[in-house]
Amino acid sequence: MDGHHAERLLKRMFEAAIDVAQPALRIPAFLPAPPRGRTVVIGAGKASAAMARAVESRWPGELSGLVVTRYGYRVPCERIEIVEAAHPVPDENGLRAAQRVMSMVAGLTEDDLVICLISGGGSALLPLPADGLTLPLKQEINRALLVSGATISEMNCVRRHLSAIKGGRLAAACYPARVLNLIISDVPADAATDVASGPTVPDPTTCSDALAVLRRHDVPVPPTILDLLERGGRETLKPGDARMSRIETRFIATPQMALEAAACCARAAGIDAHILGDAIEGEAREAGIVMAGVARQVALRAQPFDAPCVLLSGGETTVSVKGQGRGGRNVEFLLSLGVALNGTPGVFALAGDTDGVDGQEDIAGALLRPDTLQRARDLGISPRERLADNDGHGFFQALGDSLVTGPTLTNVNDFRAIYIDRRFP
């Protein structure tokens, strides 16, 4: 397969991963019968507006509600209000929306139904600081966590314990109404507590756990937050709490589902596909080095698979930001992979976030070719220096290899595909 066809295959697999997780395709099979009372739709995330439209188009009875999505991710709805707010650092729009959501579910009865639409990004999009905290304090901690190298589970543990809406608190506000959580997962192991920091599910972690995360990653902690966590007076809702008794949670799309769709796409093109894992974590650049070793073993030794083949993986890596560049975990992974491969013949790769945003820019990811490093050097660009500066976006943009999708209206975490064309001497 020549380079042009390899790149087209990688892009088709990425598109297949996104397409299979579209709310319009996934939502209808999970909708219940209308209740005797009211139906209220709430939610947050990059896919929440598209999810709301899918619910609204299939719902036979009375319906109202409000969901929050990222700026630019709005889709038209008639009965459900769509609010846009900031991600990954929360803003006032998100704060006001969170307050309105809490008011909207107050006073519901056991005859009512709350359909909660949750997808990745909801942690930032639905901010409601705990008593004694302010939005600027939450923004400060959020920024520090994003560059600390903490895993998504660790970040969300902290977020839950500094919130008045996460960690099951929104579900408690809905009680005694029935709550149906429809979730598009963007987290390793599809942990409901970590998607949008679990506003409508119980949380087994504690304030002590959150404090340990901050200390482990040397995150500067303002005295107000330190005092709140040390006192442990604002714990999240725990499993077994009576207010959690009327909750049903369904995952309508997951990273594994997306990887399987990509694998089917490759096999339809006559290429073997192997899923290495849907929950790979750790430093993005270290994951790149490991994956480069696997790719070279396939190419040189036909182990553990023979070429041509595609190696697929998902999950959410982390980046401990030390430099001043523009990047995200997918381009960090890809640049590290490229440096480690150092022009290995016949190896192409794509890495991207299925929501269309890698890091804080509207760039999903990038493509890596066997000649990528040499083309960079011809332009006077040092791949190793760019990696050290966490400048993945700057590196791939300079080569014209960035992957820009626009809002995908779903979010099933990171997608990584390495195509190995043939063995080389």
XYZ file of C-alpha atoms in Angstrom:
425
model
C 0.000 0.000 0.000
C 1.512 3.352 -0.993
C 1.680 6.335 1.336
C -1.401 8.035 -0.094
C -3.557 4.963 0.451
C -2.134 4.427 3.947
C -3.101 7.954 4.953
C -6.585 7.573 3.493
C -7.057 4.331 5.429
C -5.997 5.965 8.700
C -8.413 8.850 8.150
C -11.270 6.475 7.276
C -10.667 4.537 10.491
C -10.748 7.746 12.522
C -13.999 8.733 10.817
C -15.463 5.282 11.525
C -14.587 5.620 15.215
C -16.385 8.964 15.363
C -19.384 7.902 13.286
C -20.252 4.862 15.393
C -20.478 7.059 18.513
C -22.860 9.647 17.082
C -25.755 10.407 19.483
C -28.377 10.198 16.718
C -27.311 6.597 16.130
C -26.897 5.557 19.764
C -29.613 7.373 21.759
C -32.895 5.875 20.428
C -32.333 2.328 21.722
C -31.882 3.577 25.292
C -34.943 5.797 25.680
C -37.568 4.599 28.189
C -41.323 5.005 28.090
C -42.553 8.436 29.235
C -43.273 8.691 32.987
C -46.562 9.579 34.662
C -45.120 12.936 35.634
C -42.724 15.388 34.029
C -39.664 14.614 31.914
C -36.703 16.932 32.437
C -33.539 16.680 30.340
C -30.274 17.969 31.792
C -26.632 17.355 31.001
C -23.204 18.593 30.110
C -20.398 17.727 27.738
C -19.094 18.234 24.234
C -21.687 15.786 22.896
C -24.574 16.929 25.102
C -26.287 19.203 22.558
C -26.280 16.488 19.900
C -27.538 14.040 22.523
C -30.335 16.445 23.445
C -31.423 16.748 19.834
C -31.470 12.959 19.508
C -33.673 12.652 22.607
C -35.976 15.454 21.508
C -36.486 14.013 18.017
C -37.587 10.635 19.427
C -39.486 11.654 22.576
C -43.281 11.236 22.242
C -44.434 13.276 25.234
C -43.892 16.473 27.187
C -40.267 17.510 27.507
C -38.168 20.393 28.849
C -34.645 20.936 30.056
C -31.209 22.483 29.684
C -27.824 21.093 28.668
C -24.409 22.755 28.511
C -21.892 22.223 25.731
C -18.621 23.739 24.537
C -18.571 26.963 22.541
C -19.175 26.074 18.901
C -20.832 22.722 19.695
C -24.424 23.964 19.809
C -27.030 22.196 17.653
C -30.621 23.429 17.260
C -33.252 22.093 19.672
C -36.848 23.220 20.167
C -37.783 22.044 23.659
C -34.396 21.679 25.352
C -32.336 24.808 25.918
C -28.716 24.644 24.782
C -26.151 26.776 26.646
C -22.529 27.139 25.544
C -19.657 27.569 27.988
C -15.873 27.302 28.180
C -13.715 24.183 28.136
C -11.237 23.100 29.511
C -11.165 26.014 31.991
C -14.699 26.876 33.235
C -16.288 30.313 32.885
C -19.251 32.350 34.128
C -21.609 30.944 31.478
C -20.978 27.452 32.793
C -21.440 28.618 36.383
C -24.799 30.254 35.636
C -25.935 27.175 33.707
C -25.016 24.892 36.610
C -27.032 27.047 38.991
C -30.019 26.898 36.633
C -29.753 23.112 36.295
C -29.849 22.702 40.074
C -32.912 24.948 40.287
C -34.598 23.077 37.437
C -34.542 19.717 39.229
C -35.593 21.054 42.634
C -39.011 19.920 43.794
C -39.435 16.945 41.459
C -41.573 14.004 42.557
C -41.251 10.240 42.320
C -43.507 10.324 39.243
C -40.999 12.479 37.351
C -38.114 11.398 35.141
C -34.761 13.127 34.717
C -32.780 12.143 31.622
C -29.194 13.160 32.258
C -26.989 13.410 29.159
C -23.328 13.192 30.107
C -20.236 13.231 27.920
C -16.593 14.237 28.149
C -15.896 17.865 28.950
C -18.750 18.120 31.427
C -16.414 18.727 34.371
C -15.475 22.160 33.054
C -18.844 22.907 31.474
C -20.880 22.408 34.653
C -18.904 24.231 37.374
C -20.525 25.020 40.704
C -17.961 25.730 43.441
C -18.541 24.261 46.892
C -19.581 26.616 49.669
C -16.707 28.924 50.535
C -15.039 28.635 47.110
C -15.226 30.888 44.075
C -15.049 30.341 40.332
C -11.593 32.016 40.096
C -10.272 29.541 42.665
C -11.721 26.624 40.689
C -10.190 28.031 37.496
C -6.801 28.302 39.191
C -6.868 24.675 40.350
C -8.166 23.490 36.980
C -5.311 25.154 35.086
C -2.755 23.701 37.492
C -4.190 20.188 37.185
C -4.184 20.347 33.376
C -0.398 20.779 33.238
C 0.495 18.656 36.278
C 0.576 15.248 34.629
C -2.322 14.000 36.770
C -4.521 11.327 35.195
C -8.125 12.095 34.312
C -9.275 10.013 37.296
C -7.043 12.009 39.625
C -8.171 15.355 38.213
C -11.817 14.411 38.517
C -11.360 13.205 42.095
C -10.219 16.731 42.986
C -12.981 18.375 40.948
C -15.700 16.314 42.646
C -14.579 17.373 46.092
C -14.483 21.076 45.263
C -17.953 21.096 43.717
C -21.534 21.630 44.807
C -22.909 19.697 41.818
C -20.486 16.847 41.030
C -19.890 13.619 42.922
C -23.579 12.686 43.001
C -24.816 16.027 44.293
C -26.913 16.698 41.187
C -28.598 13.306 41.586
C -29.348 14.131 45.218
C -31.038 17.338 44.055
C -33.208 15.293 41.658
C -34.427 12.891 44.355
C -37.066 11.381 44.581
C -37.414 11.565 40.790
C -36.076 8.691 38.716
C -32.735 9.518 37.026
C -31.630 7.881 33.774
C -27.983 8.578 32.951
C -27.117 8.223 29.272
C -23.342 8.475 29.009
C -20.873 8.733 26.173
C -17.650 7.612 27.832
C -14.340 9.368 27.287
C -12.497 7.869 30.250
C -10.437 4.717 30.869
C -12.468 1.714 32.050
C -15.719 3.633 31.394
C -15.882 4.784 35.016
C -19.132 6.726 35.448
C -17.637 8.714 38.337
C -15.059 10.172 35.949
C -17.244 11.206 33.008
C -17.949 14.886 33.759
C -16.825 14.100 37.338
C -19.952 12.067 38.024
C -22.667 14.631 38.856
C -25.390 11.972 39.005
C -23.599 8.872 40.310
C -22.218 8.006 43.761
C -18.535 8.584 44.450
C -16.401 6.155 46.506
C -13.434 8.571 46.789
C -12.861 10.957 49.683
C -11.547 14.420 50.466
C -8.350 12.716 51.667
C -7.951 11.108 48.247
C -8.319 14.495 46.558
C -5.753 16.057 48.869
C -3.331 13.201 48.129
C -3.641 13.858 44.378
C -2.752 17.526 44.817
C 0.258 16.698 46.970
C 1.440 13.854 44.727
C 1.611 16.164 41.716
C 2.892 19.230 43.608
C -0.167 21.270 42.636
C -0.173 24.632 44.466
C -3.188 24.643 46.769
C -4.752 27.915 47.984
C -5.418 27.920 51.748
C -9.202 27.980 51.258
C -9.130 24.739 49.270
C -6.609 23.124 51.592
C -8.833 23.875 54.565
C -11.930 22.517 52.814
C -10.258 19.202 51.963
C -8.526 18.763 55.313
C -11.784 19.289 57.204
C -13.591 16.779 54.963
C -16.837 18.529 55.728
C -18.145 18.563 52.155
C -17.947 14.900 51.180
C -19.481 13.587 47.980
C -22.474 11.228 47.896
C -21.431 7.653 48.631
C -22.712 4.289 47.361
C -25.654 3.198 49.467
C -26.977 6.720 50.040
C -30.790 6.590 49.834
C -30.813 9.525 47.415
C -28.884 7.372 44.911
C -31.517 4.599 44.931
C -33.464 5.666 41.829
C -30.551 6.016 39.393
C -30.027 3.933 36.249
C -26.815 4.405 34.254
C -26.325 3.298 30.645
C -23.236 3.751 28.492
C -24.436 4.457 24.979
C -20.984 4.807 23.371
C -17.492 3.866 24.568
C -13.866 3.975 23.399
C -13.884 0.203 22.848
C -16.861 0.519 20.520
C -15.015 3.169 18.506
C -11.873 1.046 18.220
C -13.911 -1.943 17.064
C -15.506 0.187 14.332
C -12.058 1.298 13.181
C -10.842 -2.302 13.170
C -13.788 -3.325 10.993
C -12.918 -0.505 8.595
C -9.337 -1.754 8.277
C -10.375 -5.360 7.781
C -12.831 -4.318 5.071
C -9.807 -2.890 3.262
C -7.982 -6.213 3.601
C -5.685 -5.111 6.453
C -5.428 -6.987 9.756
C -6.262 -4.800 12.753
C -5.264 -5.394 16.375
C -6.697 -3.518 19.362
C -3.970 -3.124 21.981
C -6.180 -1.501 24.614
C -8.951 1.049 25.101
C -7.676 2.433 28.421
C -3.972 3.177 27.920
C -2.737 5.860 30.310
C 0.595 7.351 31.383
C 2.760 10.119 29.950
C 1.978 10.653 26.265
C 5.628 10.792 25.230
C 6.403 7.555 27.085
C 3.457 5.848 25.380
C 4.890 7.027 22.063
C 8.239 5.385 22.805
C 6.578 2.101 23.774
C 4.357 2.046 20.690
C 7.367 2.767 18.476
C 9.080 -0.308 19.924
C 6.042 -2.449 19.183
C 5.771 -1.108 15.624
C 9.451 -1.835 14.924
C 9.082 -5.359 16.281
C 6.182 -5.974 13.913
C 8.133 -4.565 10.992
C 11.426 -6.339 11.750
C 10.349 -9.587 13.379
C 6.699 -10.102 12.417
C 5.999 -10.237 16.168
C 3.490 -10.227 17.742
C 1.755 -9.634 14.393
C 2.755 -9.828 10.771
C 2.650 -6.798 8.482
C 0.732 -5.271 6.839
C -1.429 -4.490 9.850
C -2.851 -1.703 11.980
C -2.272 -1.294 15.716
C -5.163 0.481 17.442
C -5.345 1.932 20.936
C -7.399 4.357 22.985
C -7.488 5.825 26.456
C -6.282 9.105 27.856
C -2.601 9.825 28.323
C -1.246 12.809 30.210
C 1.276 15.562 29.531
C 3.426 17.094 32.239
C 3.891 20.489 30.627
C 7.427 21.870 30.963
C 7.731 23.889 27.745
C 6.010 26.890 26.222
C 4.698 25.290 23.020
C 1.191 24.592 21.744
C 0.137 21.017 22.124
C -2.142 18.289 23.373
C -1.699 14.708 24.459
C -2.321 13.249 20.974
C 0.245 15.350 19.130
C 2.663 14.862 22.044
C 2.257 11.101 21.627
C 2.643 11.318 17.855
C 5.747 13.492 17.926
C 7.345 11.189 20.514
C 6.429 8.190 18.339
C 8.022 9.879 15.337
C 11.239 10.720 17.175
C 11.520 7.125 18.405
C 10.801 5.624 14.959
C 13.249 8.056 13.334
C 11.949 7.499 9.820
C 11.323 3.741 10.022
C 10.168 2.787 6.508
C 6.563 1.824 5.943
C 5.176 3.085 9.275
C 2.389 5.660 9.262
C 0.314 6.847 12.225
C -2.649 8.994 13.193
C -3.502 10.212 16.677
C -6.494 12.382 17.475
C -9.138 13.233 20.025
C -12.536 12.028 18.857
C -14.162 15.265 20.034
C -12.076 17.275 17.559
C -10.072 19.128 20.236
C -6.595 18.036 21.304
C -5.449 20.167 24.225
C -6.977 23.635 24.097
C -7.124 24.158 20.328
C -9.632 23.201 17.648
C -7.194 20.705 16.160
C -8.054 17.032 16.602
C -4.536 15.640 16.158
C -2.134 14.902 13.330
C -0.677 12.425 10.852
C 2.834 10.953 10.968
C 4.618 9.659 7.862
C 7.987 7.912 7.421
C 9.406 11.155 5.990
C 7.929 13.474 8.647
C 11.163 14.013 10.597
C 13.228 14.589 7.472
C 10.733 17.129 6.097
C 10.879 18.934 9.434
C 14.664 19.043 9.402
C 14.614 20.359 5.822
C 12.581 23.287 7.201
C 15.072 23.865 9.994
C 12.730 22.379 12.643
C 14.210 20.128 15.327
C 11.704 17.379 16.300
C 13.434 16.765 19.641
C 13.432 20.454 20.542
C 9.754 20.766 19.669
C 8.960 17.716 21.802
C 10.914 19.163 24.724
C 8.891 22.376 24.350
C 5.555 20.484 24.255
C 4.982 22.007 20.807
C 3.207 19.200 18.971
C 0.669 21.460 17.308
C 3.348 23.888 16.177
C 5.419 21.020 14.764
C 2.690 19.322 12.734
C 1.089 22.577 11.590
C 4.395 23.698 10.098
C 4.392 20.513 8.002
C 0.743 20.766 6.993
C -0.018 17.499 8.802
C -2.507 18.702 11.433
C -5.857 16.944 11.535
C -8.794 19.379 11.762
C -12.299 17.916 11.958
C -14.364 20.713 13.502
C -16.878 19.763 16.223
C -17.563 16.018 15.921
C -20.552 16.141 18.329
C -19.311 13.073 20.196
C -16.401 12.199 22.487
C -15.058 8.682 23.001
C -11.559 9.661 24.060
C -8.293 9.465 22.167
C -7.769 7.421 19.021
C -4.373 6.115 17.962
C -3.692 4.048 14.850
C -0.306 2.859 13.578
C -0.199 1.315 10.111
C 2.788 -0.907 9.329
C 3.039 -1.570 5.620
C 5.762 -4.154 5.306
C 8.898 -5.589 6.834
C 12.111 -3.738 6.119
C 15.720 -5.014 6.038
